Each structure stands twice: as C-alpha cells, then as structure tokens.
C-alpha cells in the first residue's frame, strides 16, 4: 500500500518576525487552544479599480473581490489535515479563522512558539523567524496572523498634567468637542444622521452612565453606542488611568461632533491579528455599514512585519472602493514615534497611503475665535507624529508636492500627516472617564474629531466621500494652513518643520469641509 505523499513547504513571503524583547518563561503547553486568521488572495486584482475611483456596495465587492470558493476549500483541506477546525469564514474580508492546539499549529505552519513575559508582567505567545505553508497554498495564502499574540500597539492619547498631577476641566485651557467643531467651522445644520462611525479599540471600555452624564452636560442627545466583540474581546471598563481614557475620548469626541450618527465600537485584543480582524470586520460590516472608521492605536513602522503592513494596507484599499474613510492618529512623540534608536519613525497605520493621517496642533482660542494655532510640541517631546514612510512609496496624489526623502533611508516615501487639529493635552478635550472629569489630548483625539467631521460631510452629500486624498491634495484651500513649529525630538535631534503648504508636521492643516 503506497504512503500518502507529504506536501512540500515554502516560506510565506514577508512573514519573518523578530524574537520578542521580553523574557522567555517556558515553552507553551502543546494542548493549549488558540486561534489563527489566514488571509486569502482576492478573486481578482483591485489595482485598476482603485485608479478609476470606482465605488461598490459591500455585496458587489464581496462577489467581485472576495475570496474564491476553491481557495477557501484548499485552506479548509489543509486545516483538516492538521487537525485544525475552521471556525469562521469571511469571504468579503478574505479571512478564514482556524482553531486548534498549539502543537497542531506548530506542525501546520512549521513554527516554534514559546511563552514570554514583558516588563509590565504581561504574558504572551511569541515566535521568531518565518512561517511556512504547503507549496500548493503559495499563491493563495497572503498572511497568517495569531501564531504570535504579543501586545502590539499603543493608544495615542495623553492626559493633561501639571507637575505630575492630572488636570481636571476647571484648571486647564481646554475645549468641549462640540465647541471645537464650531471654532473650526464644521458644517452647520448637520448632526451625522444616517451615518455610522466605527471606532477600533484594542483595550479598555466605556460605561453607559458616564456617556449619559457627559452628553446631558453638553445638552446633546445621548448618541447610539454599540459594542461589538472581535476575537472574544469585550467592552471592559476599569479605571480612568487605563485604556478607558482612549475609549471614552474617542466616543465622546465623535459623539459630540456628530450626535445623530450611530457609533459602533469594535473591541479586539491588542495583537496584530486582533487589530486586523477588527478593521476587516468594520470595513465589511454589512449590518452597521460604517462610512468612516476612527483608529487611535498604532506603532512605528519598524515594529510591524512586512506581512502586517501589506495585509492592513490591502484592507484599507478595500475601504476606498467601498466609500469608507479611514482616519488614524499620526503619533504623540514627535519624529521618534516613541522609539529610542535615535532615528525618526512614521507611525502605522497612519502611514498607509489609504488612511487619513491625523496630526496635532496647539490651539489658543477665546469666544469662539482662534487666536493662534501652531504645531503641537511641548518641552518633554510630547508632540505630533509625522514624517515619511520607510515602506510605502510616494502615492500619486503626493507627487505634486515637496515630500522630503526619508531621513533614515532616503526612500521617497508616503508623507504624513494629511490633516491636523487640536491635540496638545494642555489645550485638550474635556472628557468624562470612569466618573472622572479629565482633559485629554494627543492625535488620538484628532482621529475621532475628523471621523465626526466626515460623518457631517457625508450626511450632506449624495454618497459618502470615501477616499478623500485625491480631492484633499487637489485643493489645498480645503484646509487652514499651520506654518509654525516642528516635531524635532531631543532623542533624535531630527524631524520636520512646519512650512507654507503641506508639511510633515500638520499636513495641509485643519480641515473643515470638503
């Protein structure tokens, strides 16, 4: 009787991952259960469709560009061969979720996983090196996420402090989000009705009673807020000094700007798998149908595998065809983006060419009028992110402006941010978090502010504005230019300065209409 021929394996392109910078505590139990997301190629390329500016419904997109049945079947066969269970199949999102034991995943993808502990005491599963797949899946599988579940991104918010003490509403120059919308001249006679704003969160939670009190104080009807669980993550509020600050900031800012919009918060684990699964689910959500997505979490490009950068960017491409605008925070530690290697870094996902990268300013206003607005940069290098991507090449819409070469590599990359708004915690946003009145800033606040603005604009248009970059770069007059300041950090002594027109600190400036 002949033996079954074993499949030849090949390396999965761009899947190499460095070992965690953490203490290895032990090998994992072989019987431990885990989940992995396998990303599959599209039925056909979307590149030509992107250039034409075509728009598709979610149903049309799934039929034309989702995963093919025959590709899904091959992944299912592979899973069954290795004693793995197919938990979920998302054709439009091109994702197959697999469940199984550690030992079976190690055998299936030819990896070795171990348990690690970071400096915060958090334990996680980690791997290093490349992932392997059977040769017959070489041109089908584009990414495998979840073998490694190390904490991945950080929220881009900062709480206003004075000599180490948190500043409350009453002792700071700060603004209510709806007040900022008026100062900036956001569209009048619009409240976001008929729109859905998706918010991605990788931790923390919100309390309904806080939202009720906050919007009652603003004399605004309490927005509809729904929590969606991704990869078993939950709305999990605890205390004001946690990621709850990010969650409440995002909801309260977006809700105050567009109170009639439906807000859907997608809670996911803080891993590359959780992050990608949440974004994919929000983009392709045929029930809630978000027209704009706010992301206030990220990390320097150097911390992402090429596999992640490519697969996230492919998801953002899909959003552009669906008419979904993605707004993401550009970072809160100036040109270093919190890295300590002395180099400048662009933050991802805001460095994606298909994302509206949101930078930060310092705003001084009184009686509804702007006195001054400059690049956000405080003495402790609390400053707006921005710069030039070392991975994504210069997009077509930026070829008519002077984007500098990357300081690190001299690569002619995508420049960011695209727009900016108030982000300095010392001129920050009044919010309520776990019963505490705080002032919070950071480019984290700009992403939901811009998402709220897009919801207002969409309400007044025949269809959602979607991928706004070509329009934004064709008409600089859509923004109010910020020309003073820089994001040069003390750790790098390098960075970028504001200038007339687009710059790598505040982009085109403050957007108020399209």
Short mmCIF file of C-alpha atoms in Angstrom, two decimals:
data_model
loop_
_atom_site.label_atom_id
_atom_site.label_comp_id
_atom_site.label_asym_id
_atom_site.label_seq_id
_atom_site.Cartn_x
_atom_site.Cartn_y
_atom_site.Cartn_z
CA UNK A 1 0.00 0.00 0.00
CA UNK A 2 1.52 3.35 -1.02
CA UNK A 3 2.10 6.05 1.54
CA UNK A 4 0.44 9.45 1.26
CA UNK A 5 2.89 11.92 -0.22
CA UNK A 6 3.79 14.73 2.18
CA UNK A 7 3.35 18.29 0.97
CA UNK A 8 6.45 20.29 0.18
CA UNK A 9 6.65 23.51 2.20
CA UNK A 10 7.73 27.01 1.23
CA UNK A 11 8.33 30.16 3.27
CA UNK A 12 5.39 32.55 3.48
CA UNK A 13 6.58 35.80 1.92
CA UNK A 14 7.20 38.72 4.29
CA UNK A 15 6.26 36.71 7.41
CA UNK A 16 9.63 36.99 9.20
CA UNK A 17 9.28 38.24 12.77
CA UNK A 18 11.97 39.15 15.30
CA UNK A 19 12.00 37.40 18.67
CA UNK A 20 10.12 39.32 21.38
CA UNK A 21 12.13 41.76 23.51
CA UNK A 22 10.89 40.01 26.62
CA UNK A 23 11.81 37.22 29.00
CA UNK A 24 11.17 33.74 27.70
CA UNK A 25 9.43 31.91 30.53
CA UNK A 26 8.70 28.50 29.05
CA UNK A 27 7.55 26.57 26.03
CA UNK A 28 3.82 26.54 25.57
CA UNK A 29 1.68 23.62 26.60
CA UNK A 30 1.12 21.55 23.46
CA UNK A 31 -2.56 21.11 24.33
CA UNK A 32 -3.29 24.83 24.77
CA UNK A 33 -6.07 26.05 22.47
CA UNK A 34 -5.53 29.04 20.16
CA UNK A 35 -6.94 30.79 17.09
CA UNK A 36 -5.28 31.95 13.88
CA UNK A 37 -6.51 34.09 10.98
CA UNK A 38 -5.46 33.02 7.48
CA UNK A 39 -5.76 35.74 4.84
CA UNK A 40 -6.54 34.59 1.29
CA UNK A 41 -5.94 36.31 -2.05
CA UNK A 42 -8.71 38.16 -3.91
CA UNK A 43 -10.60 36.65 -6.83
CA UNK A 44 -9.15 39.44 -8.96
CA UNK A 45 -6.86 42.42 -8.52
CA UNK A 46 -8.38 45.71 -7.44
CA UNK A 47 -5.50 47.92 -8.60
CA UNK A 48 -7.09 49.16 -11.83
CA UNK A 49 -10.36 49.77 -9.99
CA UNK A 50 -8.57 51.88 -7.38
CA UNK A 51 -7.13 54.17 -10.02
CA UNK A 52 -10.52 54.73 -11.66
CA UNK A 53 -12.21 55.83 -8.44
CA UNK A 54 -14.97 53.24 -8.80
CA UNK A 55 -17.38 52.61 -5.92
CA UNK A 56 -19.02 49.31 -4.93
CA UNK A 57 -21.61 48.15 -2.43
CA UNK A 58 -20.42 45.63 0.14
CA UNK A 59 -22.36 42.90 -1.65
CA UNK A 60 -20.83 43.79 -5.02
CA UNK A 61 -17.35 43.97 -3.52
CA UNK A 62 -17.68 40.52 -1.94
CA UNK A 63 -18.85 38.98 -5.21
CA UNK A 64 -16.09 40.58 -7.29
CA UNK A 65 -13.09 40.78 -4.97
CA UNK A 66 -13.73 38.42 -2.07
CA UNK A 67 -12.05 35.04 -1.62
CA UNK A 68 -12.81 32.34 -4.20
CA UNK A 69 -14.59 29.18 -3.08
CA UNK A 70 -11.84 26.94 -4.47
CA UNK A 71 -9.18 28.83 -2.49
CA UNK A 72 -11.22 28.56 0.68
CA UNK A 73 -11.63 24.81 0.14
CA UNK A 74 -7.87 24.34 -0.20
CA UNK A 75 -7.33 26.13 3.12
CA UNK A 76 -10.06 24.01 4.71
CA UNK A 77 -8.39 20.83 3.44
CA UNK A 78 -5.05 21.98 4.83
CA UNK A 79 -6.69 22.72 8.19
CA UNK A 80 -8.35 19.31 8.42
CA UNK A 81 -5.11 17.55 7.51
CA UNK A 82 -3.52 19.17 10.57
CA UNK A 83 -6.43 18.57 12.98
CA UNK A 84 -7.45 22.23 12.93
CA UNK A 85 -11.07 23.41 12.99
CA UNK A 86 -12.47 26.05 10.63
CA UNK A 87 -14.31 28.41 12.98
CA UNK A 88 -15.35 31.27 10.69
CA UNK A 89 -15.11 32.11 7.00
CA UNK A 90 -15.40 35.73 5.86
CA UNK A 91 -15.42 35.73 2.05
CA UNK A 92 -15.53 39.52 1.58
CA UNK A 93 -12.82 40.04 4.20
CA UNK A 94 -10.84 37.11 2.75
CA UNK A 95 -10.32 35.65 6.22
CA UNK A 96 -10.52 32.06 7.45
CA UNK A 97 -10.37 31.65 11.24
CA UNK A 98 -8.78 28.40 12.44
CA UNK A 99 -8.92 26.87 15.92
CA UNK A 100 -6.73 24.15 17.37
CA UNK A 101 -3.96 23.09 19.70
CA UNK A 102 -0.54 24.73 19.89
CA UNK A 103 1.18 21.54 18.73
CA UNK A 104 -1.04 21.25 15.67
CA UNK A 105 -0.44 24.87 14.67
CA UNK A 106 3.32 24.44 15.16
CA UNK A 107 3.24 21.41 12.87
CA UNK A 108 0.91 23.02 10.32
CA UNK A 109 3.00 26.20 9.88
CA UNK A 110 6.45 24.82 10.86
CA UNK A 111 6.99 27.32 13.68
CA UNK A 112 8.11 27.10 17.31
CA UNK A 113 6.11 29.12 19.83
CA UNK A 114 7.08 29.93 23.41
CA UNK A 115 5.68 31.85 26.35
CA UNK A 116 7.17 35.27 27.16
CA UNK A 117 6.69 37.95 29.80
CA UNK A 118 7.26 41.65 29.16
CA UNK A 119 8.32 44.37 31.61
CA UNK A 120 4.67 45.03 32.51
CA UNK A 121 4.24 41.46 33.67
CA UNK A 122 2.03 40.60 30.69
CA UNK A 123 2.50 37.05 29.39
CA UNK A 124 2.03 36.20 25.75
CA UNK A 125 2.77 33.73 22.99
CA UNK A 126 5.72 34.58 20.76
CA UNK A 127 7.60 33.29 17.76
CA UNK A 128 10.55 34.33 15.60
CA UNK A 129 11.61 33.65 12.04
CA UNK A 130 9.35 32.84 9.12
CA UNK A 131 6.08 30.98 8.74
CA UNK A 132 5.95 28.09 6.27
CA UNK A 133 2.98 26.89 4.23
CA UNK A 134 2.40 23.99 1.83
CA UNK A 135 3.57 24.75 -1.69
CA UNK A 136 0.03 24.38 -3.06
CA UNK A 137 -1.02 27.36 -0.91
CA UNK A 138 1.90 29.55 -2.02
CA UNK A 139 -0.13 31.87 -4.24
CA UNK A 140 -3.32 31.57 -2.20
CA UNK A 141 -2.37 32.49 1.37
CA UNK A 142 -1.25 36.12 1.81
CA UNK A 143 -0.89 36.23 5.59
CA UNK A 144 -1.14 34.20 8.79
CA UNK A 145 -1.96 36.09 11.99
CA UNK A 146 -2.26 34.93 15.59
CA UNK A 147 0.60 32.47 15.99
CA UNK A 148 2.25 35.30 17.90
CA UNK A 149 -0.02 37.33 20.20
CA UNK A 150 2.44 39.78 21.74
CA UNK A 151 0.96 43.22 22.66
CA UNK A 152 1.27 45.26 19.53
CA UNK A 153 0.05 48.87 19.54
CA UNK A 154 -0.41 51.77 21.92
CA UNK A 155 -3.22 54.31 22.23
CA UNK A 156 -2.23 57.82 21.11
CA UNK A 157 -3.74 59.83 23.97
CA UNK A 158 -2.19 61.95 26.71
CA UNK A 159 -3.85 63.21 29.88
CA UNK A 160 -3.14 66.84 30.76
CA UNK A 161 -0.91 67.12 33.83
CA UNK A 162 0.76 69.85 35.88
CA UNK A 163 3.85 68.82 37.88
CA UNK A 164 2.76 65.22 37.61
CA UNK A 165 -0.81 65.83 38.77
CA UNK A 166 -3.75 65.20 36.45
CA UNK A 167 -5.57 68.36 35.40
CA UNK A 168 -9.35 68.49 35.65
CA UNK A 169 -11.68 70.56 33.45
CA UNK A 170 -11.66 73.52 35.79
CA UNK A 171 -7.90 74.14 35.79
CA UNK A 172 -6.95 73.89 32.15
CA UNK A 173 -7.33 75.74 28.88
CA UNK A 174 -9.48 73.09 27.28
CA UNK A 175 -12.44 72.60 24.98
CA UNK A 176 -15.61 70.59 24.66
CA UNK A 177 -15.51 68.69 21.33
CA UNK A 178 -18.67 70.37 20.01
CA UNK A 179 -17.12 73.72 20.94
CA UNK A 180 -14.09 72.86 18.80
CA UNK A 181 -16.36 71.90 15.91
CA UNK A 182 -17.84 75.41 16.00
CA UNK A 183 -14.44 77.09 16.34
CA UNK A 184 -13.17 75.15 13.34
CA UNK A 185 -16.25 75.90 11.27
CA UNK A 186 -17.52 72.37 10.77
CA UNK A 187 -20.69 72.11 8.63
CA UNK A 188 -23.77 73.64 10.18
CA UNK A 189 -27.25 72.14 10.07
CA UNK A 190 -25.75 68.65 10.17
CA UNK A 191 -25.63 66.13 13.00
CA UNK A 192 -24.46 62.92 11.31
CA UNK A 193 -27.93 61.46 10.90
CA UNK A 194 -27.94 58.34 8.75
CA UNK A 195 -24.20 57.78 9.21
CA UNK A 196 -22.29 55.15 11.18
CA UNK A 197 -18.90 55.86 12.77
CA UNK A 198 -16.80 52.80 13.56
CA UNK A 199 -14.21 53.07 16.33
CA UNK A 200 -11.43 50.48 16.74
CA UNK A 201 -10.33 49.77 20.32
CA UNK A 202 -7.64 47.34 21.50
CA UNK A 203 -8.41 47.56 25.20
CA UNK A 204 -10.41 49.40 27.82
CA UNK A 205 -14.10 50.10 27.77
CA UNK A 206 -16.91 52.57 28.38
CA UNK A 207 -19.70 52.97 30.92
CA UNK A 208 -23.17 53.89 29.68
CA UNK A 209 -23.83 56.02 32.76
CA UNK A 210 -20.73 58.16 32.00
CA UNK A 211 -21.87 58.72 28.43
CA UNK A 212 -25.36 59.64 29.60
CA UNK A 213 -23.99 62.22 32.06
CA UNK A 214 -21.41 63.62 29.62
CA UNK A 215 -23.88 64.30 26.83
CA UNK A 216 -26.51 65.56 29.26
CA UNK A 217 -23.97 68.13 30.49
CA UNK A 218 -23.44 69.15 26.86
CA UNK A 219 -27.21 69.31 26.35
CA UNK A 220 -26.79 66.86 23.47
CA UNK A 221 -28.96 63.80 22.95
CA UNK A 222 -27.11 60.66 24.03
CA UNK A 223 -25.72 59.04 20.84
CA UNK A 224 -26.45 55.43 19.99
CA UNK A 225 -23.35 53.46 21.02
CA UNK A 226 -22.97 49.73 20.35
CA UNK A 227 -20.09 47.45 21.39
CA UNK A 228 -19.03 44.67 19.00
CA UNK A 229 -16.79 41.84 20.20
CA UNK A 230 -13.94 40.80 17.90
CA UNK A 231 -11.86 37.70 18.73
CA UNK A 232 -13.62 37.41 22.11
CA UNK A 233 -12.57 40.88 23.33
CA UNK A 234 -15.18 42.79 25.29
CA UNK A 235 -16.17 46.25 26.44
CA UNK A 236 -14.22 46.07 29.71
CA UNK A 237 -14.08 49.38 31.63
CA UNK A 238 -11.94 49.57 34.76
CA UNK A 239 -10.25 52.80 35.90
CA UNK A 240 -9.52 56.20 34.38
CA UNK A 241 -5.74 55.59 34.17
CA UNK A 242 -6.15 52.72 31.69
CA UNK A 243 -7.14 52.43 28.03
CA UNK A 244 -10.60 53.54 29.18
CA UNK A 245 -9.24 57.06 28.58
CA UNK A 246 -8.81 56.25 24.90
CA UNK A 247 -12.20 54.60 24.53
CA UNK A 248 -14.12 57.42 26.24
CA UNK A 249 -12.17 60.10 24.38
CA UNK A 250 -12.99 58.50 21.03
CA UNK A 251 -16.69 58.03 21.74
CA UNK A 252 -17.23 61.41 23.40
CA UNK A 253 -15.39 63.38 20.70
CA UNK A 254 -17.09 61.64 17.77
CA UNK A 255 -20.46 61.71 19.54
CA UNK A 256 -20.28 65.39 20.40
CA UNK A 257 -19.39 66.34 16.81
CA UNK A 258 -21.95 64.05 15.13
CA UNK A 259 -24.50 63.19 17.84
CA UNK A 260 -27.08 61.65 15.49
CA UNK A 261 -24.57 59.23 13.94
CA UNK A 262 -24.59 55.65 15.15
CA UNK A 263 -21.32 54.81 16.90
CA UNK A 264 -20.13 51.20 16.79
CA UNK A 265 -17.09 50.30 18.89
CA UNK A 266 -15.18 47.20 17.75
CA UNK A 267 -13.27 45.78 20.72
CA UNK A 268 -10.38 43.49 19.80
CA UNK A 269 -7.26 42.07 21.51
CA UNK A 270 -4.12 44.21 21.25
CA UNK A 271 -2.36 41.91 18.77
CA UNK A 272 -1.70 42.18 15.05
CA UNK A 273 -4.41 39.54 14.50
CA UNK A 274 -6.94 41.33 16.71
CA UNK A 275 -6.20 44.71 15.12
CA UNK A 276 -6.52 43.39 11.56
CA UNK A 277 -9.64 41.35 12.35
CA UNK A 278 -11.34 44.41 13.88
CA UNK A 279 -10.50 46.64 10.91
CA UNK A 280 -11.62 43.99 8.42
CA UNK A 281 -14.88 43.39 10.28
CA UNK A 282 -15.66 47.11 10.45
CA UNK A 283 -14.89 47.69 6.76
CA UNK A 284 -17.06 44.80 5.57
CA UNK A 285 -19.80 45.08 8.21
CA UNK A 286 -22.97 44.72 6.13
CA UNK A 287 -25.20 45.25 9.18
CA UNK A 288 -23.95 48.54 10.63
CA UNK A 289 -22.33 49.76 7.37
CA UNK A 290 -19.82 52.31 8.74
CA UNK A 291 -18.99 55.16 6.35
CA UNK A 292 -15.96 56.26 8.40
CA UNK A 293 -13.58 54.46 10.77
CA UNK A 294 -11.56 56.07 13.57
CA UNK A 295 -8.30 54.45 14.70
CA UNK A 296 -6.32 55.89 17.62
CA UNK A 297 -3.89 52.99 18.13
CA UNK A 298 -0.64 52.35 16.32
CA UNK A 299 3.09 51.79 16.44
CA UNK A 300 6.22 52.74 14.49
CA UNK A 301 6.54 51.02 11.12
CA UNK A 302 9.67 49.18 12.31
CA UNK A 303 7.53 47.21 14.79
CA UNK A 304 5.38 45.63 12.08
CA UNK A 305 6.17 42.66 9.88
CA UNK A 306 6.01 43.31 6.15
CA UNK A 307 3.16 40.78 6.15
CA UNK A 308 1.20 43.05 8.50
CA UNK A 309 1.95 46.27 6.64
CA UNK A 310 0.84 44.71 3.35
CA UNK A 311 -2.30 43.00 4.67
CA UNK A 312 -3.52 46.02 6.64
CA UNK A 313 -2.92 48.22 3.60
CA UNK A 314 -4.87 45.82 1.40
CA UNK A 315 -7.78 46.12 3.84
CA UNK A 316 -7.59 49.91 3.55
CA UNK A 317 -7.65 49.62 -0.24
CA UNK A 318 -10.90 47.71 0.08
CA UNK A 319 -12.31 50.51 2.24
CA UNK A 320 -11.58 53.03 -0.52
CA UNK A 321 -13.62 51.00 -3.04
CA UNK A 322 -16.48 50.78 -0.53
CA UNK A 323 -16.52 54.54 0.10
CA UNK A 324 -15.30 54.15 3.69
CA UNK A 325 -12.94 56.84 5.03
CA UNK A 326 -10.23 55.69 7.47
CA UNK A 327 -8.91 58.28 9.97
CA UNK A 328 -5.87 57.35 12.09
CA UNK A 329 -3.75 59.12 14.70
CA UNK A 330 -0.25 60.05 13.48
CA UNK A 331 1.52 59.61 16.84
CA UNK A 332 2.26 61.52 20.03
CA UNK A 333 6.05 61.51 20.50
CA UNK A 334 7.21 63.67 17.64
CA UNK A 335 9.58 62.40 14.99
CA UNK A 336 10.80 59.49 17.16
CA UNK A 337 7.32 57.91 17.49
CA UNK A 338 8.35 56.61 20.94
CA UNK A 339 11.33 54.66 19.58
CA UNK A 340 14.71 55.01 21.32
CA UNK A 341 17.11 54.15 18.48
CA UNK A 342 17.86 57.79 17.63
CA UNK A 343 16.09 57.53 14.27
CA UNK A 344 12.90 59.15 13.03
CA UNK A 345 9.85 56.96 12.53
CA UNK A 346 6.46 57.19 10.84
CA UNK A 347 3.57 55.58 12.68
CA UNK A 348 1.39 52.87 11.17
CA UNK A 349 -1.47 52.52 10.28
CA UNK A 350 -1.48 56.29 9.64
CA UNK A 351 1.40 55.86 7.16
CA UNK A 352 -0.81 53.83 4.82
CA UNK A 353 -1.49 55.81 1.62
CA UNK A 354 -5.18 54.91 2.01
CA UNK A 355 -5.56 56.35 5.52
CA UNK A 356 -6.22 59.96 6.51
CA UNK A 357 -3.24 60.57 8.80
CA UNK A 358 -4.24 62.96 11.59
CA UNK A 359 -1.55 65.19 13.08
CA UNK A 360 -1.73 67.54 16.04
CA UNK A 361 -1.73 71.27 16.81
CA UNK A 362 -1.72 73.53 19.84
CA UNK A 363 -4.78 75.78 19.78
CA UNK A 364 -5.43 79.04 21.54
CA UNK A 365 -8.99 80.32 21.14
CA UNK A 366 -11.40 82.56 23.01
CA UNK A 367 -15.05 83.49 22.47
CA UNK A 368 -15.23 81.11 19.53
CA UNK A 369 -12.32 82.76 17.72
CA UNK A 370 -8.84 81.36 17.05
CA UNK A 371 -6.00 83.44 18.48
CA UNK A 372 -3.19 81.18 17.31
CA UNK A 373 -2.56 77.62 16.20
CA UNK A 374 0.87 76.01 15.88
CA UNK A 375 2.41 72.56 15.64
CA UNK A 376 1.84 70.64 18.87
CA UNK A 377 5.24 70.24 20.54
CA UNK A 378 5.87 70.56 24.27
CA UNK A 379 9.18 70.61 26.12
CA UNK A 380 9.00 66.91 27.04
CA UNK A 381 8.73 65.88 23.37
CA UNK A 382 5.02 65.42 23.72
CA UNK A 383 4.46 66.27 20.07
CA UNK A 384 2.66 65.40 16.88
CA UNK A 385 3.88 62.47 14.86
CA UNK A 386 4.58 62.84 11.18
CA UNK A 387 7.30 62.21 8.68
CA UNK A 388 7.99 59.95 5.74
CA UNK A 389 7.26 56.24 5.40
CA UNK A 390 10.19 53.89 5.02
CA UNK A 391 7.88 51.27 3.50
CA UNK A 392 5.10 52.81 1.41
CA UNK A 393 6.27 54.63 -1.73
CA UNK A 394 5.13 58.13 -2.59
CA UNK A 395 1.49 57.90 -3.74
CA UNK A 396 0.31 59.57 -6.90
CA UNK A 397 -1.71 62.21 -5.07
CA UNK A 398 1.51 63.49 -3.37
CA UNK A 399 3.70 63.72 -6.46
CA UNK A 400 2.91 67.42 -6.98
CA UNK A 401 4.13 68.48 -3.52
CA UNK A 402 7.54 68.55 -1.90
CA UNK A 403 7.59 65.47 0.32
CA UNK A 404 11.16 65.10 1.62
CA UNK A 405 13.13 61.89 1.32
CA UNK A 406 13.17 59.69 4.42
CA UNK A 407 15.80 60.95 6.85
CA UNK A 408 16.67 57.34 7.71
CA UNK A 409 16.89 55.65 4.32
CA UNK A 410 16.50 58.43 1.71
CA UNK A 411 13.49 56.45 0.46
CA UNK A 412 10.94 58.54 -1.46
CA UNK A 413 8.00 57.51 0.70
CA UNK A 414 4.46 58.47 1.59
CA UNK A 415 4.45 61.70 3.62
CA UNK A 416 2.27 62.19 6.65
CA UNK A 417 0.08 63.57 8.17
CA UNK A 418 -2.57 64.70 5.74
CA UNK A 419 -4.51 66.97 8.11
CA UNK A 420 -4.27 68.13 11.72
CA UNK A 421 -6.28 69.62 14.58
CA UNK A 422 -6.01 70.42 18.26
CA UNK A 423 -4.08 67.67 20.09
CA UNK A 424 -1.95 69.29 22.79
CA UNK A 425 -3.19 67.94 26.16
CA UNK A 426 -2.57 71.41 27.59
CA UNK A 427 -5.24 72.73 25.22
CA UNK A 428 -7.10 69.44 25.16
CA UNK A 429 -10.56 67.95 25.19
CA UNK A 430 -12.88 67.85 28.19
CA UNK A 431 -13.98 64.25 28.74
CA UNK A 432 -15.52 62.06 31.40
CA UNK A 433 -13.75 58.76 32.12
CA UNK A 434 -14.94 56.30 34.78
CA UNK A 435 -16.61 59.14 36.66
CA UNK A 436 -13.56 61.43 36.50
CA UNK A 437 -13.55 64.76 34.62
CA UNK A 438 -10.27 64.90 32.69
CA UNK A 439 -8.59 66.88 29.94
CA UNK A 440 -7.10 64.59 27.30
CA UNK A 441 -5.14 65.34 24.16
CA UNK A 442 -3.00 63.52 21.65
CA UNK A 443 -3.52 62.77 18.00
CA UNK A 444 -5.92 60.14 19.39
CA UNK A 445 -8.40 62.96 19.75
CA UNK A 446 -7.92 64.17 16.18
CA UNK A 447 -8.90 60.86 14.58
CA UNK A 448 -12.43 60.79 16.10
CA UNK A 449 -12.76 64.56 15.55
CA UNK A 450 -12.08 64.03 11.84
CA UNK A 451 -14.35 60.97 11.80
CA UNK A 452 -17.14 63.13 13.22
CA UNK A 453 -16.45 65.77 10.56
CA UNK A 454 -16.59 63.16 7.79
CA UNK A 455 -19.94 61.93 9.16
CA UNK A 456 -21.30 65.51 8.95
CA UNK A 457 -19.98 65.90 5.40
CA UNK A 458 -21.38 62.52 4.33
CA UNK A 459 -24.82 63.46 5.64
CA UNK A 460 -24.93 66.41 3.24
CA UNK A 461 -23.61 64.51 0.20
CA UNK A 462 -25.43 62.16 -2.21
CA UNK A 463 -22.90 59.47 -1.25
CA UNK A 464 -20.07 59.13 1.28
CA UNK A 465 -16.85 60.93 0.39
CA UNK A 466 -14.78 57.78 0.96
CA UNK A 467 -11.14 58.05 -0.13
CA UNK A 468 -10.64 61.81 0.21
CA UNK A 469 -6.92 62.08 -0.61
CA UNK A 470 -7.15 62.99 -4.32
CA UNK A 471 -9.66 65.74 -3.52
CA UNK A 472 -7.67 66.93 -0.50
CA UNK A 473 -4.39 67.18 -2.41
CA UNK A 474 -6.01 68.78 -5.46
CA UNK A 475 -7.37 71.70 -3.39
CA UNK A 476 -5.14 72.91 -0.51
CA UNK A 477 -7.71 75.62 0.23
CA UNK A 478 -9.87 72.98 1.90
CA UNK A 479 -7.58 73.34 4.93
CA UNK A 480 -6.34 76.22 7.07
CA UNK A 481 -2.55 76.08 6.91
CA UNK A 482 -0.40 75.73 10.06
CA UNK A 483 3.01 77.29 9.41
CA UNK A 484 4.79 77.49 12.77
CA UNK A 485 6.50 74.84 14.86
CA UNK A 486 8.24 71.47 14.44
CA UNK A 487 8.26 67.89 15.73
CA UNK A 488 12.04 67.54 16.14
CA UNK A 489 12.60 65.45 19.29
CA UNK A 490 15.53 65.69 21.69
CA UNK A 491 16.24 61.97 21.29
CA UNK A 492 16.65 62.18 17.52
CA UNK A 493 17.65 65.83 17.02
CA UNK A 494 15.98 65.25 13.67
CA UNK A 495 12.49 65.77 12.39
CA UNK A 496 10.37 68.16 10.43
CA UNK A 497 9.35 71.82 10.46
CA UNK A 498 6.08 73.46 9.56
CA UNK A 499 6.04 75.48 6.37
CA UNK A 500 3.62 77.10 3.96
CA UNK A 501 1.55 74.40 2.27
CA UNK A 502 1.89 70.72 3.09
CA UNK A 503 4.47 69.71 5.69
CA UNK A 504 5.34 66.58 7.68
CA UNK A 505 4.03 68.05 10.95
CA UNK A 506 0.44 69.08 10.22
CA UNK A 507 -0.06 68.09 6.57
CA UNK A 508 -2.27 70.65 4.84
CA UNK A 509 -3.55 71.91 8.20
CA UNK A 510 -7.03 71.96 9.71
CA UNK A 511 -9.80 70.52 7.53
CA UNK A 512 -13.33 71.84 8.00
CA UNK A 513 -15.19 70.92 4.80
CA UNK A 514 -14.98 69.00 1.52
#
